[in-house]
Short mmCIF file of C-alpha atoms in Angstrom, two decimals:
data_model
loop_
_atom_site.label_atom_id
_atom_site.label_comp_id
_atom_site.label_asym_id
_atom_site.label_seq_id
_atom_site.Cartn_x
_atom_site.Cartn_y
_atom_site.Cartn_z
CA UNK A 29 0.00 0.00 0.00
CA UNK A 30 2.97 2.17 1.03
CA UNK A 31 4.51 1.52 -2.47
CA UNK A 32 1.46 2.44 -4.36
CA UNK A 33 0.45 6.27 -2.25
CA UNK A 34 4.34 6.43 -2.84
CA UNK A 35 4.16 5.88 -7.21
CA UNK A 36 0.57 8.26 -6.87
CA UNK A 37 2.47 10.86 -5.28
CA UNK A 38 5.44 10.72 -7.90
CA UNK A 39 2.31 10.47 -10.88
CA UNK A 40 0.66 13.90 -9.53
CA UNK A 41 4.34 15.49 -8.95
CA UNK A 42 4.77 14.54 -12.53
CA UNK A 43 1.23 15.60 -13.86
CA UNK A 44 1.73 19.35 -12.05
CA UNK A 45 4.89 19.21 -13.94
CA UNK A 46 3.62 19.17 -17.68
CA UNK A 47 0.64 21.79 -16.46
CA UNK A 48 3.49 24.23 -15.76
CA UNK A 49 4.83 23.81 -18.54
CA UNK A 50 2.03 24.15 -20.56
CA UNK A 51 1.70 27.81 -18.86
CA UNK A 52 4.97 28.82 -19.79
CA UNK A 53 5.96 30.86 -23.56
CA UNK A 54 7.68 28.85 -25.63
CA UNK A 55 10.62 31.21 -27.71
CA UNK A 56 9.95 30.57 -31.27
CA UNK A 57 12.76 28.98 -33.12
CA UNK A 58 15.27 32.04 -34.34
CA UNK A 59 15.47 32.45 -38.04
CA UNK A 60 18.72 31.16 -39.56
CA UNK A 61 21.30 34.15 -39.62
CA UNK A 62 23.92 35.03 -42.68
CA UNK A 63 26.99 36.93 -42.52
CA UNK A 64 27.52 39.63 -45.09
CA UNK A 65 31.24 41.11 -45.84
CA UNK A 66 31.17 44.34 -48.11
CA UNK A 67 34.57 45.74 -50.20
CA UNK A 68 36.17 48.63 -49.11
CA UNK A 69 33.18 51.36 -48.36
CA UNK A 70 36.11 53.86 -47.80
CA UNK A 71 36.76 53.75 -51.87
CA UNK A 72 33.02 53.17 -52.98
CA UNK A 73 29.14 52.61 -51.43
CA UNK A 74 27.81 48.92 -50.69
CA UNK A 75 24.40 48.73 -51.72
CA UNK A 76 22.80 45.74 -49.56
CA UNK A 77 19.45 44.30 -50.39
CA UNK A 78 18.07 42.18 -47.41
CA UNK A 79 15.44 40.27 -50.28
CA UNK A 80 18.98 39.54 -52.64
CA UNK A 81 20.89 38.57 -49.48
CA UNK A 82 24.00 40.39 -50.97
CA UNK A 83 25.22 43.51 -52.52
CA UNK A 84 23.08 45.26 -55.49
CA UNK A 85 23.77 48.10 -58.14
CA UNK A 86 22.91 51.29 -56.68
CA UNK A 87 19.82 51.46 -59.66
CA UNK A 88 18.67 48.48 -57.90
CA UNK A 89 16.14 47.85 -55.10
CA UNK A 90 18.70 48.35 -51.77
CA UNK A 91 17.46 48.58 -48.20
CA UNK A 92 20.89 49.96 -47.15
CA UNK A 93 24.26 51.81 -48.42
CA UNK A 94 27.22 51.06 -46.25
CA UNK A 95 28.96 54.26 -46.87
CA UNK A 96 30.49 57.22 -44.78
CA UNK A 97 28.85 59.82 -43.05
CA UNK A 98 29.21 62.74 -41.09
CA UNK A 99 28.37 62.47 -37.46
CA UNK A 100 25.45 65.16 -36.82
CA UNK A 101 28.44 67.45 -34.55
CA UNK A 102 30.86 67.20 -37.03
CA UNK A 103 29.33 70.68 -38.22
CA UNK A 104 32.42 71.47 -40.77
CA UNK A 105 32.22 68.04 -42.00
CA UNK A 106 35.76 67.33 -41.16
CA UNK A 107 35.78 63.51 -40.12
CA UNK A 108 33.34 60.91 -42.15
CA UNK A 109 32.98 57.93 -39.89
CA UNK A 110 31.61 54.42 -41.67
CA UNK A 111 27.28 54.34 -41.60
CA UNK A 112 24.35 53.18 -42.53
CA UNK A 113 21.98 54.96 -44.80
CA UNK A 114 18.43 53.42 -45.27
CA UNK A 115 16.81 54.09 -49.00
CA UNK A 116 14.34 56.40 -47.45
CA UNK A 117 13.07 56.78 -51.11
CA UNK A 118 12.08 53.19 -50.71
CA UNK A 119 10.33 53.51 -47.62
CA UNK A 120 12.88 51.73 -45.59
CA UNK A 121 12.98 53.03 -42.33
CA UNK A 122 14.91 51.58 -39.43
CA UNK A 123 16.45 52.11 -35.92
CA UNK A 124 18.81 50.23 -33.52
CA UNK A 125 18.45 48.64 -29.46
CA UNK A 126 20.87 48.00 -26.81
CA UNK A 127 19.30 44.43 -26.93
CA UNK A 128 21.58 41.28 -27.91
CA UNK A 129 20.84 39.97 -31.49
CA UNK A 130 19.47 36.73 -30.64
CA UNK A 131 17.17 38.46 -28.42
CA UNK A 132 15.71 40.55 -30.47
CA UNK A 133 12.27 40.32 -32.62
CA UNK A 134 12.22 42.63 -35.45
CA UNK A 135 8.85 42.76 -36.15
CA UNK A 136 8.25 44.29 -32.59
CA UNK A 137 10.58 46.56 -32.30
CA UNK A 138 8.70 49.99 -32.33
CA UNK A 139 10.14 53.63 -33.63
CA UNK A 140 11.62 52.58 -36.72
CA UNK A 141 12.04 56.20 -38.92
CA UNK A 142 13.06 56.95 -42.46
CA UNK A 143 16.28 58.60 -43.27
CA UNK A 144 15.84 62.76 -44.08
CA UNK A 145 19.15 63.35 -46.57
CA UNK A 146 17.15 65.88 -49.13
CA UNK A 147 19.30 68.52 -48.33
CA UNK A 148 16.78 71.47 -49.34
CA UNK A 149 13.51 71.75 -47.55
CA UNK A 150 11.25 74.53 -47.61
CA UNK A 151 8.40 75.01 -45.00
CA UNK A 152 5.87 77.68 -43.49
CA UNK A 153 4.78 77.96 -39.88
CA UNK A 154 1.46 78.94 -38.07
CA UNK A 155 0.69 83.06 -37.49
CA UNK A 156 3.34 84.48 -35.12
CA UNK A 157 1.76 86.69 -34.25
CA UNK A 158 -0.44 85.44 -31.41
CA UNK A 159 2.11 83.06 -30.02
CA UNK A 160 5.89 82.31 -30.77
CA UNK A 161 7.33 79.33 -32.82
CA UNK A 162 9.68 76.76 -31.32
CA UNK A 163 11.73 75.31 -34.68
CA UNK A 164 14.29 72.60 -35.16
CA UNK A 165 16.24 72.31 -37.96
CA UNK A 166 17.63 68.99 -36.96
CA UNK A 167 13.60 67.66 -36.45
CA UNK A 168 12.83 69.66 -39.29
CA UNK A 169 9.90 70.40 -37.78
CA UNK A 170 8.36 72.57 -35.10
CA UNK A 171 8.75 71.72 -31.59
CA UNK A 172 7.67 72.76 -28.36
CA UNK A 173 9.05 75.92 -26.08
CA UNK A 174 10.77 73.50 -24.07
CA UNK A 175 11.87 71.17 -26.23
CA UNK A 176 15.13 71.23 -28.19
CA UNK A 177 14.03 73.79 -30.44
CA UNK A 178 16.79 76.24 -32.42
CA UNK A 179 15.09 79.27 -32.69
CA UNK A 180 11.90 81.38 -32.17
CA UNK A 181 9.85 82.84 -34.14
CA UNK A 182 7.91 85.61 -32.92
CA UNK A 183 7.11 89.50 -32.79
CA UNK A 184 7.88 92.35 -30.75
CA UNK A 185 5.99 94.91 -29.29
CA UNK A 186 5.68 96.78 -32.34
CA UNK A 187 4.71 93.85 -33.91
CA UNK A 188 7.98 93.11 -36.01
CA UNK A 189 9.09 89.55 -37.00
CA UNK A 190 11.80 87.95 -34.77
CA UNK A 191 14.32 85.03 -34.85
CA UNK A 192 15.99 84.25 -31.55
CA UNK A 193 18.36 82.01 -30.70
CA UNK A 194 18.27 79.60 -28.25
CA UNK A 195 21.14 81.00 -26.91
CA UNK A 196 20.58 78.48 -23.70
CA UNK A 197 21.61 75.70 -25.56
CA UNK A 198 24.38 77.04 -27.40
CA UNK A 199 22.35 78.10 -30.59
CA UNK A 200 25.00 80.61 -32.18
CA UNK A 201 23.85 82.70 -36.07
CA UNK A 202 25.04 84.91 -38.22
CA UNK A 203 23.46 87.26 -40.80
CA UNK A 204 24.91 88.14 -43.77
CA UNK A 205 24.31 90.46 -46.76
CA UNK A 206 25.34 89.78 -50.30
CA UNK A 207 25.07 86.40 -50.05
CA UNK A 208 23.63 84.37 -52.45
CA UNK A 209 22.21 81.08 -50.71
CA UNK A 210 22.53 78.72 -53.26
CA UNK A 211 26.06 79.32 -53.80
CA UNK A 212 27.13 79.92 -49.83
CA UNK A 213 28.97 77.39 -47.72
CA UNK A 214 28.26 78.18 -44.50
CA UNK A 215 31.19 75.99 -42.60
CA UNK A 216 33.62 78.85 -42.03
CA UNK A 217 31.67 81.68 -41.14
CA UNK A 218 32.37 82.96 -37.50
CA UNK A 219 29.29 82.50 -35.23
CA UNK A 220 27.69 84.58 -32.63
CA UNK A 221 25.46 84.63 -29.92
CA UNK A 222 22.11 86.65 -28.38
CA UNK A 223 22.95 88.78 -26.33
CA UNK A 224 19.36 89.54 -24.51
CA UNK A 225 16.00 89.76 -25.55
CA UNK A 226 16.76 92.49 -27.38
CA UNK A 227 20.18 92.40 -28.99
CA UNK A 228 19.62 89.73 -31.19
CA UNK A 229 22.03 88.09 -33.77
CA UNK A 230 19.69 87.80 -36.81
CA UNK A 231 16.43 89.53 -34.79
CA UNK A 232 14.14 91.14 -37.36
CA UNK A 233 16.29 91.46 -40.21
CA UNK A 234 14.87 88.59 -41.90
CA UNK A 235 11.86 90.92 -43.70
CA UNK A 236 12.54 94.80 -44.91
CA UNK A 237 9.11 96.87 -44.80
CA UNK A 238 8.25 97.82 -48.53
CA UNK A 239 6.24 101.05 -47.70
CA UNK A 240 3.24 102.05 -49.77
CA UNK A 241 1.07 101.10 -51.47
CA UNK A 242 1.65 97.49 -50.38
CA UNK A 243 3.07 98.25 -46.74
CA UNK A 244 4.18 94.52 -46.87
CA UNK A 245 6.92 92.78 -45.37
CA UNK A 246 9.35 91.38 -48.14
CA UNK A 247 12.64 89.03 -47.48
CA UNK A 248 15.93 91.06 -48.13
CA UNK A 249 17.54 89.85 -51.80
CA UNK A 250 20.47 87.75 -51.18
CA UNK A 251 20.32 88.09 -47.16
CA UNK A 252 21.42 84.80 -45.92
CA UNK A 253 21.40 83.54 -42.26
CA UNK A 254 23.40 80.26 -40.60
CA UNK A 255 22.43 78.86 -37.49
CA UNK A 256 24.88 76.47 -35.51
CA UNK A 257 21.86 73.83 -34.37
CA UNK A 258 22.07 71.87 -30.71
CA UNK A 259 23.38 68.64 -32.13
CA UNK A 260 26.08 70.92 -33.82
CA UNK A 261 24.82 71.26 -37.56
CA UNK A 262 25.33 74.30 -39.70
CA UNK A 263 22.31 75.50 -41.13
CA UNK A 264 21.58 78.24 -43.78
CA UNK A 265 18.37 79.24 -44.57
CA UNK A 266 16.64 82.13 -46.56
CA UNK A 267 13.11 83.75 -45.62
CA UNK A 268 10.46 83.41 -48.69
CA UNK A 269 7.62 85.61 -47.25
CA UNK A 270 6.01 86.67 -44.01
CA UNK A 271 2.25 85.15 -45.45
CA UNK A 272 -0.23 82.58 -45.64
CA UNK A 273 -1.97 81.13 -48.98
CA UNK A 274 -5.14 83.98 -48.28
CA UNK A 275 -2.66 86.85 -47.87
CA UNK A 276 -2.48 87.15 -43.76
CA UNK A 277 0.51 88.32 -41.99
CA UNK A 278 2.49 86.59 -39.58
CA UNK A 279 3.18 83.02 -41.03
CA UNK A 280 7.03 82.94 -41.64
CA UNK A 281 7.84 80.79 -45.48
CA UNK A 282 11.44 79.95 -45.21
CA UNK A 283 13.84 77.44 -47.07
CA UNK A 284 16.90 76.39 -45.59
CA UNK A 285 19.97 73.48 -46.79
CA UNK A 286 19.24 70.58 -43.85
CA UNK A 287 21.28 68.75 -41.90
CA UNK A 288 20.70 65.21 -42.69
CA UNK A 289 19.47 63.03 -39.89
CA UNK A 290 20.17 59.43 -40.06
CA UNK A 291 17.90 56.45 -38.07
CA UNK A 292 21.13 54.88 -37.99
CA UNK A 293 24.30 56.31 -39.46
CA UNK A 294 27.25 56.56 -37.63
CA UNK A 295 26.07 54.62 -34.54
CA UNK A 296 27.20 51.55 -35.90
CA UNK A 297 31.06 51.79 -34.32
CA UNK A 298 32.67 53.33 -31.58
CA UNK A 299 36.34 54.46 -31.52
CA UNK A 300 38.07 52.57 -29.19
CA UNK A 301 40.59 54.75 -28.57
CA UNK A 302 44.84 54.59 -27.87
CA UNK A 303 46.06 52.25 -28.45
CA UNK A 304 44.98 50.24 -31.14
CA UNK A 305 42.48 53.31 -32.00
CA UNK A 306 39.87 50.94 -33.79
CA UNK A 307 36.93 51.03 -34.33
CA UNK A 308 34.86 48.43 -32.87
CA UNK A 309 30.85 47.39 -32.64
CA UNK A 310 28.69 48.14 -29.90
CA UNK A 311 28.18 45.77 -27.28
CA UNK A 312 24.90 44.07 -27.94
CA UNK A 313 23.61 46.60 -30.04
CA UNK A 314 20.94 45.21 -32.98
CA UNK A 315 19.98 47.39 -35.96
CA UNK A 316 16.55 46.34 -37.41
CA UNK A 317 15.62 47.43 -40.45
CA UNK A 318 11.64 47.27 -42.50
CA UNK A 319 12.95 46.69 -46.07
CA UNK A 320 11.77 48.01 -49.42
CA UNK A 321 9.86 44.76 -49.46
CA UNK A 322 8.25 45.41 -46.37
CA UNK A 323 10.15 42.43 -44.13
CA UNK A 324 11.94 42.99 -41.04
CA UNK A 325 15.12 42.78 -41.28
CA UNK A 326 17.83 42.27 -37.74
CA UNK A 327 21.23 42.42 -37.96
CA UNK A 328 24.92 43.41 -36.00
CA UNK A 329 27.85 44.63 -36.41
CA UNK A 330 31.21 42.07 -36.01
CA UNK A 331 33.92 44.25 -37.76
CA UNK A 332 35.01 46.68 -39.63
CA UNK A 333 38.40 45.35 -40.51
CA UNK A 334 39.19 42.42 -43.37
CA UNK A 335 41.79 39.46 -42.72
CA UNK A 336 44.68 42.08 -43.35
CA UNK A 337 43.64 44.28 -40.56
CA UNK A 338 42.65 46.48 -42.86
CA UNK A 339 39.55 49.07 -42.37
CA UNK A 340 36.45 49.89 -44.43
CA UNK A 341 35.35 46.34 -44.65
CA UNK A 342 31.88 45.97 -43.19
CA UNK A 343 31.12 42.58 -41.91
CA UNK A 344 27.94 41.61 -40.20
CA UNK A 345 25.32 38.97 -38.96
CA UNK A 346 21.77 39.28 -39.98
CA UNK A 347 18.11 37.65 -40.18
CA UNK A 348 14.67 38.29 -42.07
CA UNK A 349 12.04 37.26 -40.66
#
């Protein structure tokens, strides 16, 4: 009798055992990984389709261009770093995680964005007039008064146009006259910075009051401005007209040469520093990627260097699922 509660007990021990287990997630099988190796992206692009599982002409459907950019402080554009470009023109849109590769799900990773490398956008804001504008260049967009914004637009008290600075956050400008902006590299120019509320660096000099009959408020010809942004871009940018679509004052139209902003870029390295001064992938970082196809794409970073030691040779580990 002793024997049998004895094999019951082990039965139900057993039995609780395989309900537990039926509670528990399963992790799906991982999808099968490839390694990728590109030439030299110091000499020319890689153009990597995710759907070809290999390099592509550049006329050809790529997700991603191994390349080199510009890191978004590197404001003179002094020292390219190896990247990652998406084809934003494609639709591809991406971002990265601190999460280990293995770990990681593509298709739920959230805040995947497109590239922005047109470098000319033009765009027109709300009235002024009844309360300011926070802008970012690098957002390209407007933002709120305390967000990261660059400048503000706004009036004074007799109702003039303003841009200031957000001289808090190291915003610096410049405003200069017989400058054509389509022709004007703005690296080299000397910067300054508001002073007050009042002594302003570009302030209302963006619009010159035309008198009658029109009394309107018209840009200046070839009056350029450049604004140093937070991340550390250079921006120039040209006023188009102080006017909505119906005629109404107070709506600044303005075109300016963008910084580009990357979903990935230059993120994919760090310098290592003295005294092998290498550069070397993130620790468990993941890039994941929606391709032109409209997969999701996962993949990491194992070197930069080729057998020889040499650099520009991009070698990862990815997945599609």
């Amino acid at each position: 009798m002793k024997h049998l509660l004895f094999s019951l007990s082990i039965l139900a021990l057993v039995f609780a055992g395989c309900d537990k287990d039926d509670d528990t997630t399963v992790t799906p099988t991982p999808t099968t990984s490839s390694i990728f190796t590109s030439s030299n992206i110091k000499t020319k692009p890689v153009y990597f389709s995710f759907a070809a599982k290999d390099s592509v002409a550049s006329t050809a459907n790529w997700d991603i261009k191994l390349t080199t950019v510009f890191a978004p402080d590197d404001s003179l554009k002094q020292f390219p770093s190896p990247g990652i470009v998406l084809n934003s023109a494609l639709n591809v849109t991406g971002t990265y995680v601190d999460v280990k590769f293995e770990n990681v799900d593509p298709a739920a990773v959230t805040g995947l964005t497109k590239d922005a490398v047109d470098s000319l956008v033009t765009d027109s804001t709300r009235s002024v007039k009844s309360m300011p504008v926070y802008y970012s260049f690098d957002k390209r967009d407007t933002t709120t008064a305390d967000g990261n914004w660059d400048v503000k637009l706004t009036v004074n008290a007799a109702m003039e146009p303003l841009v200031v600075l957000n001289k808090a956050k190291g915003v610096t400008g410049k405003t200069l006259d017989a400058t054509p902006f389509a022709t004007f590299n703005p690296s080299q120019v000397t910067l300054e910075s508001d002073v007050n509320d009042t002594t302003l660096v570009i302030g209302n000099k963006c619009f010159l009051y035309a008198g009658p009959p029109t009394h309107k408020l018209n840009p200046v010809a070839n009056r350029t401005f450049v604004v140093r942004t937070i991340n550390g871009a250079r921006v120039k940018f040209q006023t188009l007209s102080y006017y909505n679509a119906a005629g109404a004052s107070g709506s600044f139209k303005f075109q300016y040469a963008a910084p580009e902003r990357y979903s990935i870029g230059s993120f994919v390295l760090k310098y290592a520093g003295p005294p092998t001064h290498k550069l070397n992938p993130y620790t468990d970082r993941t890039f994941v990627v929606k391709t032109s196809a409209g997969n999701f794409a996962k993949f990491k970073m194992l070197t930069y260097y080729n057998e020889a030691n040499a650099s520009g040779y991009m070698k990862f580990e990815y997945a599609v699922k």
